Amino acid sequence: MNVTAGRRTAEILRKTNETAIELRVDLDGSGRADVATGVGFFDHMLEQLARHSLIDITVRADGDRHIDDHHTVEDTGIALGQAIRKALGERRGIRRYASLDLAMDECLTRAAVDVSGRPFLVFTVEFKREKIGTFDTELVREFFQALAQNAGITLHIQSLYGDNAHHVAETCFKAVARVLGEAIAIDPRQADLVPSTKGMLA
C-alpha cells in the first residue's frame, strides 16, 4: 500500500501467457477512469465502476483476444481485486458493509458487500441474450468472481428484474460500484480501528 498524503493507492503488474495487465487504483479518488482493455463494452463497464465508486482506476490490458475476451476480462478482475486488497491494507477505519437497490429504466439490481477479507460471490443474474454486441454476457459473472476472490470481499449481486441485457449488466456494475465505494469509505469515528470484534480482517 502507498499512503501518500493519506491516500490509499496500489499498482499491480500481471503478466501471463494469456494477458499482460498494468493496473492502478486510488481508493480516495474522484471516479476517474483511464482504461484500455481492447474490449469496448468492458471498458464502458469499468468506467461505470470507477465513476460510481469514486475509485480512480487506470488499466492497460493486452490479452489473447484472437481466442476470445475471457482471459482479458477475468485477469483484469484479478488485477483489480489484488490492487483493491493491497490498497486497503489492514482495512482500518472502513465502513465495511453496504447494500443498495439500483434502478435503471426497466431494471432493478441489488448489491451488497462485506469487505471482510473473506472472498465469496453470490451472483443471481440472468441474461436474456448471450451477447451484448460482441461481448459475452457470461463474462459479467467471471469478472465479479475474480474481483471478489482477489479483493477478499463477500459480494452478493441479484437482478430483481430487467429485460435489456445491456441495462442488466450496467446495473450490476453501477450497484457494485456504489456499495464498494461506500464500504471502503473511512468512517471518521473509527479511523484508526479495524471494524471487527476480532481486531483484524483477513
PDB file of C-alpha atoms in Angstrom:
ATOM      1  CA  MET A   1       0.000   0.000   0.000  1.00  0.00           C
ATOM      2  CA  ASN A   2       1.194   3.517  -0.763  1.00  0.00           C
ATOM      3  CA  VAL A   3      -0.221   6.020   1.702  1.00  0.00           C
ATOM      4  CA  THR A   4       0.742   9.359   0.159  1.00  0.00           C
ATOM      5  CA  ALA A   5      -0.873  12.330   1.858  1.00  0.00           C
ATOM      6  CA  GLY A   6      -3.338   9.903   3.405  1.00  0.00           C
ATOM      7  CA  ARG A   7      -4.348   8.347   0.073  1.00  0.00           C
ATOM      8  CA  ARG A   8      -4.789   4.608  -0.398  1.00  0.00           C
ATOM      9  CA  THR A   9      -3.235   3.596  -3.706  1.00  0.00           C
ATOM     10  CA  ALA A  10      -1.800   0.437  -5.234  1.00  0.00           C
ATOM     11  CA  GLU A  11      -0.408  -0.773  -8.524  1.00  0.00           C
ATOM     12  CA  ILE A  12      -0.460  -4.304  -9.932  1.00  0.00           C
ATOM     13  CA  LEU A  13       1.559  -5.648 -12.850  1.00  0.00           C
ATOM     14  CA  ARG A  14       0.251  -9.029 -14.009  1.00  0.00           C
ATOM     15  CA  LYS A  15       1.798 -10.932 -16.916  1.00  0.00           C
ATOM     16  CA  THR A  16       0.884 -14.451 -18.014  1.00  0.00           C
ATOM     17  CA  ASN A  17       0.996 -16.350 -21.283  1.00  0.00           C
ATOM     18  CA  GLU A  18      -2.549 -15.085 -21.885  1.00  0.00           C
ATOM     19  CA  THR A  19      -2.524 -11.446 -20.748  1.00  0.00           C
ATOM     20  CA  ALA A  20      -0.324  -8.531 -19.750  1.00  0.00           C
ATOM     21  CA  ILE A  21      -2.032  -6.067 -17.419  1.00  0.00           C
ATOM     22  CA  GLU A  22      -0.926  -2.853 -15.757  1.00  0.00           C
ATOM     23  CA  LEU A  23      -3.483  -1.570 -13.269  1.00  0.00           C
ATOM     24  CA  ARG A  24      -3.529   1.209 -10.680  1.00  0.00           C
ATOM     25  CA  VAL A  25      -6.182   2.280  -8.173  1.00  0.00           C
ATOM     26  CA  ASP A  26      -6.653   5.252  -5.889  1.00  0.00           C
ATOM     27  CA  LEU A  27      -9.370   4.377  -3.385  1.00  0.00           C
ATOM     28  CA  ASP A  28      -9.616   8.036  -2.355  1.00  0.00           C
ATOM     29  CA  GLY A  29     -10.054   9.360  -5.864  1.00  0.00           C
ATOM     30  CA  SER A  30     -12.847  11.139  -7.701  1.00  0.00           C
ATOM     31  CA  GLY A  31     -14.039   8.339 -10.001  1.00  0.00           C
ATOM     32  CA  ARG A  32     -11.619   8.932 -12.867  1.00  0.00           C
ATOM     33  CA  ALA A  33     -11.237   6.071 -15.343  1.00  0.00           C
ATOM     34  CA  ASP A  34      -8.403   5.659 -17.834  1.00  0.00           C
ATOM     35  CA  VAL A  35      -8.997   2.173 -19.202  1.00  0.00           C
ATOM     36  CA  ALA A  36      -7.994   0.355 -22.369  1.00  0.00           C
ATOM     37  CA  THR A  37      -8.581  -3.393 -22.457  1.00  0.00           C
ATOM     38  CA  GLY A  38      -9.441  -3.780 -26.130  1.00  0.00           C
ATOM     39  CA  VAL A  39     -12.946  -4.909 -25.149  1.00  0.00           C
ATOM     40  CA  GLY A  40     -15.228  -1.951 -25.808  1.00  0.00           C
ATOM     41  CA  PHE A  41     -18.229  -2.885 -23.700  1.00  0.00           C
ATOM     42  CA  PHE A  42     -15.987  -3.954 -20.823  1.00  0.00           C
ATOM     43  CA  ASP A  43     -14.172  -0.612 -20.925  1.00  0.00           C
ATOM     44  CA  HIS A  44     -17.586   1.068 -20.666  1.00  0.00           C
ATOM     45  CA  MET A  45     -18.427  -1.027 -17.599  1.00  0.00           C
ATOM     46  CA  LEU A  46     -15.071  -0.284 -15.930  1.00  0.00           C
ATOM     47  CA  GLU A  47     -15.747   3.420 -16.489  1.00  0.00           C
ATOM     48  CA  GLN A  48     -19.079   2.985 -14.687  1.00  0.00           C
ATOM     49  CA  LEU A  49     -17.353   1.110 -11.868  1.00  0.00           C
ATOM     50  CA  ALA A  50     -14.843   3.913 -11.372  1.00  0.00           C
ATOM     51  CA  ARG A  51     -17.305   6.777 -11.726  1.00  0.00           C
ATOM     52  CA  HIS A  52     -19.865   5.495  -9.247  1.00  0.00           C
ATOM     53  CA  SER A  53     -17.418   4.124  -6.648  1.00  0.00           C
ATOM     54  CA  LEU A  54     -15.212   7.259  -6.760  1.00  0.00           C
ATOM     55  CA  ILE A  55     -12.225   4.928  -7.137  1.00  0.00           C
ATOM     56  CA  ASP A  56      -9.712   6.154  -9.715  1.00  0.00           C
ATOM     57  CA  ILE A  57      -8.873   3.211 -11.998  1.00  0.00           C
ATOM     58  CA  THR A  58      -6.153   3.051 -14.634  1.00  0.00           C
ATOM     59  CA  VAL A  59      -5.933  -0.115 -16.751  1.00  0.00           C
ATOM     60  CA  ARG A  60      -3.824  -1.186 -19.697  1.00  0.00           C
ATOM     61  CA  ALA A  61      -4.595  -4.747 -20.753  1.00  0.00           C
ATOM     62  CA  ASP A  62      -3.231  -6.742 -23.681  1.00  0.00           C
ATOM     63  CA  GLY A  63      -4.875 -10.158 -23.926  1.00  0.00           C
ATOM     64  CA  ASP A  64      -5.253 -13.104 -26.297  1.00  0.00           C
ATOM     65  CA  ARG A  65      -8.390 -11.656 -27.848  1.00  0.00           C
ATOM     66  CA  HIS A  66      -7.839 -13.663 -31.034  1.00  0.00           C
ATOM     67  CA  ILE A  67      -9.230 -16.534 -28.915  1.00  0.00           C
ATOM     68  CA  ASP A  68     -11.973 -14.578 -27.098  1.00  0.00           C
ATOM     69  CA  ASP A  69     -12.361 -11.915 -24.404  1.00  0.00           C
ATOM     70  CA  HIS A  70     -12.459 -14.315 -21.451  1.00  0.00           C
ATOM     71  CA  HIS A  71      -8.861 -14.083 -20.257  1.00  0.00           C
ATOM     72  CA  THR A  72      -8.733 -10.306 -20.667  1.00  0.00           C
ATOM     73  CA  VAL A  73     -11.885  -9.752 -18.604  1.00  0.00           C
ATOM     74  CA  GLU A  74     -11.072 -12.328 -15.927  1.00  0.00           C
ATOM     75  CA  ASP A  75      -7.453 -11.266 -15.485  1.00  0.00           C
ATOM     76  CA  THR A  76      -8.456  -7.607 -15.263  1.00  0.00           C
ATOM     77  CA  GLY A  77     -10.826  -8.641 -12.460  1.00  0.00           C
ATOM     78  CA  ILE A  78      -7.975 -10.479 -10.752  1.00  0.00           C
ATOM     79  CA  ALA A  79      -5.635  -7.484 -11.017  1.00  0.00           C
ATOM     80  CA  LEU A  80      -8.303  -5.024  -9.872  1.00  0.00           C
ATOM     81  CA  GLY A  81      -9.148  -7.200  -6.866  1.00  0.00           C
ATOM     82  CA  GLN A  82      -5.473  -7.525  -5.943  1.00  0.00           C
ATOM     83  CA  ALA A  83      -4.991  -3.768  -6.220  1.00  0.00           C
ATOM     84  CA  ILE A  84      -8.005  -3.008  -4.027  1.00  0.00           C
ATOM     85  CA  ARG A  85      -6.857  -5.531  -1.429  1.00  0.00           C
ATOM     86  CA  LYS A  86      -3.352  -4.099  -1.426  1.00  0.00           C
ATOM     87  CA  ALA A  87      -4.574  -0.509  -1.170  1.00  0.00           C
ATOM     88  CA  LEU A  88      -6.903  -1.355   1.733  1.00  0.00           C
ATOM     89  CA  GLY A  89      -4.031  -2.657   3.846  1.00  0.00           C
ATOM     90  CA  GLU A  90      -5.348  -3.617   7.304  1.00  0.00           C
ATOM     91  CA  ARG A  91      -8.747  -2.094   6.393  1.00  0.00           C
ATOM     92  CA  ARG A  92      -8.596   0.290   9.322  1.00  0.00           C
ATOM     93  CA  GLY A  93     -11.403   2.801   9.537  1.00  0.00           C
ATOM     94  CA  ILE A  94     -13.527   1.455   6.692  1.00  0.00           C
ATOM     95  CA  ARG A  95     -17.297   1.218   6.985  1.00  0.00           C
ATOM     96  CA  ARG A  96     -17.017  -2.418   5.800  1.00  0.00           C
ATOM     97  CA  TYR A  97     -20.695  -3.089   4.915  1.00  0.00           C
ATOM     98  CA  ALA A  98     -23.033  -1.594   2.326  1.00  0.00           C
ATOM     99  CA  SER A  99     -26.089  -2.579   0.290  1.00  0.00           C
ATOM    100  CA  LEU A 100     -28.199  -0.912  -2.393  1.00  0.00           C
ATOM    101  CA  ASP A 101     -31.103  -1.423  -4.789  1.00  0.00           C
ATOM    102  CA  LEU A 102     -30.224   0.326  -8.044  1.00  0.00           C
ATOM    103  CA  ALA A 103     -32.777   1.173 -10.739  1.00  0.00           C
ATOM    104  CA  MET A 104     -32.100   1.831 -14.413  1.00  0.00           C
ATOM    105  CA  ASP A 105     -35.063   2.064 -16.740  1.00  0.00           C
ATOM    106  CA  GLU A 106     -36.834  -1.322 -16.582  1.00  0.00           C
ATOM    107  CA  CYS A 107     -34.104  -2.957 -14.449  1.00  0.00           C
ATOM    108  CA  LEU A 108     -33.646  -3.241 -10.709  1.00  0.00           C
ATOM    109  CA  THR A 109     -30.478  -4.799  -9.326  1.00  0.00           C
ATOM    110  CA  ARG A 110     -29.438  -5.346  -5.722  1.00  0.00           C
ATOM    111  CA  ALA A 111     -25.857  -5.448  -4.493  1.00  0.00           C
ATOM    112  CA  ALA A 112     -24.466  -6.000  -1.013  1.00  0.00           C
ATOM    113  CA  VAL A 113     -20.860  -6.198   0.138  1.00  0.00           C
ATOM    114  CA  ASP A 114     -18.849  -7.094   3.221  1.00  0.00           C
ATOM    115  CA  VAL A 115     -15.220  -6.002   2.893  1.00  0.00           C
ATOM    116  CA  SER A 116     -14.354  -8.817   5.235  1.00  0.00           C
ATOM    117  CA  GLY A 117     -11.157 -10.394   3.944  1.00  0.00           C
ATOM    118  CA  ARG A 118     -13.240 -13.498   3.188  1.00  0.00           C
ATOM    119  CA  PRO A 119     -13.920 -13.889  -0.537  1.00  0.00           C
ATOM    120  CA  PHE A 120     -17.337 -15.099  -1.655  1.00  0.00           C
ATOM    121  CA  LEU A 121     -19.635 -14.331  -4.577  1.00  0.00           C
ATOM    122  CA  VAL A 122     -23.366 -14.906  -4.875  1.00  0.00           C
ATOM    123  CA  PHE A 123     -24.451 -13.948  -8.404  1.00  0.00           C
ATOM    124  CA  THR A 124     -28.152 -14.337  -9.136  1.00  0.00           C
ATOM    125  CA  VAL A 125     -28.397 -12.665 -12.517  1.00  0.00           C
ATOM    126  CA  GLU A 126     -29.871 -13.993 -15.750  1.00  0.00           C
ATOM    127  CA  PHE A 127     -29.339 -12.517 -19.189  1.00  0.00           C
ATOM    128  CA  LYS A 128     -31.895 -12.989 -21.953  1.00  0.00           C
ATOM    129  CA  ARG A 129     -29.156 -12.672 -24.566  1.00  0.00           C
ATOM    130  CA  GLU A 130     -25.760 -14.340 -24.804  1.00  0.00           C
ATOM    131  CA  LYS A 131     -24.116 -11.269 -26.348  1.00  0.00           C
ATOM    132  CA  ILE A 132     -24.084  -7.519 -25.871  1.00  0.00           C
ATOM    133  CA  GLY A 133     -22.596  -6.537 -29.187  1.00  0.00           C
ATOM    134  CA  THR A 134     -19.594  -8.871 -29.310  1.00  0.00           C
ATOM    135  CA  PHE A 135     -19.318  -9.160 -25.508  1.00  0.00           C
ATOM    136  CA  ASP A 136     -20.281 -12.486 -23.905  1.00  0.00           C
ATOM    137  CA  THR A 137     -22.739 -11.813 -21.087  1.00  0.00           C
ATOM    138  CA  GLU A 138     -21.378 -14.773 -19.096  1.00  0.00           C
ATOM    139  CA  LEU A 139     -18.198 -12.731 -18.603  1.00  0.00           C
ATOM    140  CA  VAL A 140     -20.023 -10.399 -16.226  1.00  0.00           C
ATOM    141  CA  ARG A 141     -20.046 -13.152 -13.618  1.00  0.00           C
ATOM    142  CA  GLU A 142     -16.436 -14.127 -14.396  1.00  0.00           C
ATOM    143  CA  PHE A 143     -15.304 -10.564 -13.742  1.00  0.00           C
ATOM    144  CA  PHE A 144     -17.098 -10.271 -10.408  1.00  0.00           C
ATOM    145  CA  GLN A 145     -15.889 -13.716  -9.313  1.00  0.00           C
ATOM    146  CA  ALA A 146     -12.292 -12.685  -9.987  1.00  0.00           C
ATOM    147  CA  LEU A 147     -12.815  -9.318  -8.293  1.00  0.00           C
ATOM    148  CA  ALA A 148     -14.390 -10.757  -5.125  1.00  0.00           C
ATOM    149  CA  GLN A 149     -11.859 -13.581  -4.818  1.00  0.00           C
ATOM    150  CA  ASN A 150      -8.825 -11.359  -5.136  1.00  0.00           C
ATOM    151  CA  ALA A 151     -10.109  -8.315  -3.244  1.00  0.00           C
ATOM    152  CA  GLY A 152     -11.133 -10.519  -0.318  1.00  0.00           C
ATOM    153  CA  ILE A 153     -14.732  -9.349  -0.243  1.00  0.00           C
ATOM    154  CA  THR A 154     -18.086 -11.034   0.171  1.00  0.00           C
ATOM    155  CA  LEU A 155     -20.226  -9.813  -2.724  1.00  0.00           C
ATOM    156  CA  HIS A 156     -23.884 -10.522  -3.478  1.00  0.00           C
ATOM    157  CA  ILE A 157     -25.451  -9.376  -6.755  1.00  0.00           C
ATOM    158  CA  GLN A 158     -29.098 -10.067  -7.590  1.00  0.00           C
ATOM    159  CA  SER A 159     -31.083  -8.957 -10.611  1.00  0.00           C
ATOM    160  CA  LEU A 160     -34.641  -8.491  -9.386  1.00  0.00           C
ATOM    161  CA  TYR A 161     -35.961  -7.854 -12.894  1.00  0.00           C
ATOM    162  CA  GLY A 162     -34.917  -6.478 -16.263  1.00  0.00           C
ATOM    163  CA  ASP A 163     -35.193  -7.251 -19.971  1.00  0.00           C
ATOM    164  CA  ASN A 164     -32.419  -5.380 -21.749  1.00  0.00           C
ATOM    165  CA  ALA A 165     -29.091  -7.227 -21.366  1.00  0.00           C
ATOM    166  CA  HIS A 166     -27.074  -4.021 -21.599  1.00  0.00           C
ATOM    167  CA  HIS A 167     -29.138  -2.491 -18.806  1.00  0.00           C
ATOM    168  CA  VAL A 168     -28.884  -5.615 -16.634  1.00  0.00           C
ATOM    169  CA  ALA A 169     -25.091  -5.673 -16.943  1.00  0.00           C
ATOM    170  CA  GLU A 170     -24.780  -1.947 -16.366  1.00  0.00           C
ATOM    171  CA  THR A 171     -26.904  -2.035 -13.216  1.00  0.00           C
ATOM    172  CA  CYS A 172     -24.661  -4.808 -11.876  1.00  0.00           C
ATOM    173  CA  PHE A 173     -21.548  -2.676 -12.333  1.00  0.00           C
ATOM    174  CA  LYS A 174     -23.164   0.510 -11.043  1.00  0.00           C
ATOM    175  CA  ALA A 175     -24.679  -1.173  -7.995  1.00  0.00           C
ATOM    176  CA  VAL A 176     -21.394  -2.863  -7.091  1.00  0.00           C
ATOM    177  CA  ALA A 177     -19.600   0.443  -7.597  1.00  0.00           C
ATOM    178  CA  ARG A 178     -21.896   2.247  -5.185  1.00  0.00           C
ATOM    179  CA  VAL A 179     -21.723  -0.357  -2.417  1.00  0.00           C
ATOM    180  CA  LEU A 180     -17.981  -0.862  -2.787  1.00  0.00           C
ATOM    181  CA  GLY A 181     -17.342   2.872  -2.638  1.00  0.00           C
ATOM    182  CA  GLU A 182     -19.477   3.196   0.474  1.00  0.00           C
ATOM    183  CA  ALA A 183     -17.972   0.166   2.223  1.00  0.00           C
ATOM    184  CA  ILE A 184     -14.346   1.226   1.745  1.00  0.00           C
ATOM    185  CA  ALA A 185     -15.011   4.825   2.779  1.00  0.00           C
ATOM    186  CA  ILE A 186     -13.356   5.885   6.021  1.00  0.00           C
ATOM    187  CA  ASP A 187     -15.663   6.389   8.975  1.00  0.00           C
ATOM    188  CA  PRO A 188     -14.068   9.235  10.962  1.00  0.00           C
ATOM    189  CA  ARG A 189     -15.493   7.831  14.196  1.00  0.00           C
ATOM    190  CA  GLN A 190     -13.265   4.760  13.899  1.00  0.00           C
ATOM    191  CA  ALA A 191     -10.490   5.946  11.594  1.00  0.00           C
ATOM    192  CA  ASP A 192      -7.773   4.013  13.445  1.00  0.00           C
ATOM    193  CA  LEU A 193      -9.804   0.895  14.203  1.00  0.00           C
ATOM    194  CA  VAL A 194     -10.418  -2.309  12.276  1.00  0.00           C
ATOM    195  CA  PRO A 195     -14.210  -2.769  12.007  1.00  0.00           C
ATOM    196  CA  SER A 196     -14.329  -6.235  13.584  1.00  0.00           C
ATOM    197  CA  THR A 197     -14.669  -7.576  17.114  1.00  0.00           C
ATOM    198  CA  LYS A 198     -11.767  -9.885  16.197  1.00  0.00           C
ATOM    199  CA  GLY A 199      -9.485  -6.873  15.837  1.00  0.00           C
ATOM    200  CA  MET A 200      -8.497  -7.867  12.301  1.00  0.00           C
ATOM    201  CA  LEU A 201      -9.972  -8.544   8.868  1.00  0.00           C
ATOM    202  CA  ALA A 202      -8.131 -11.248   6.956  1.00  0.00           C
TER     203      ALA A 202
END
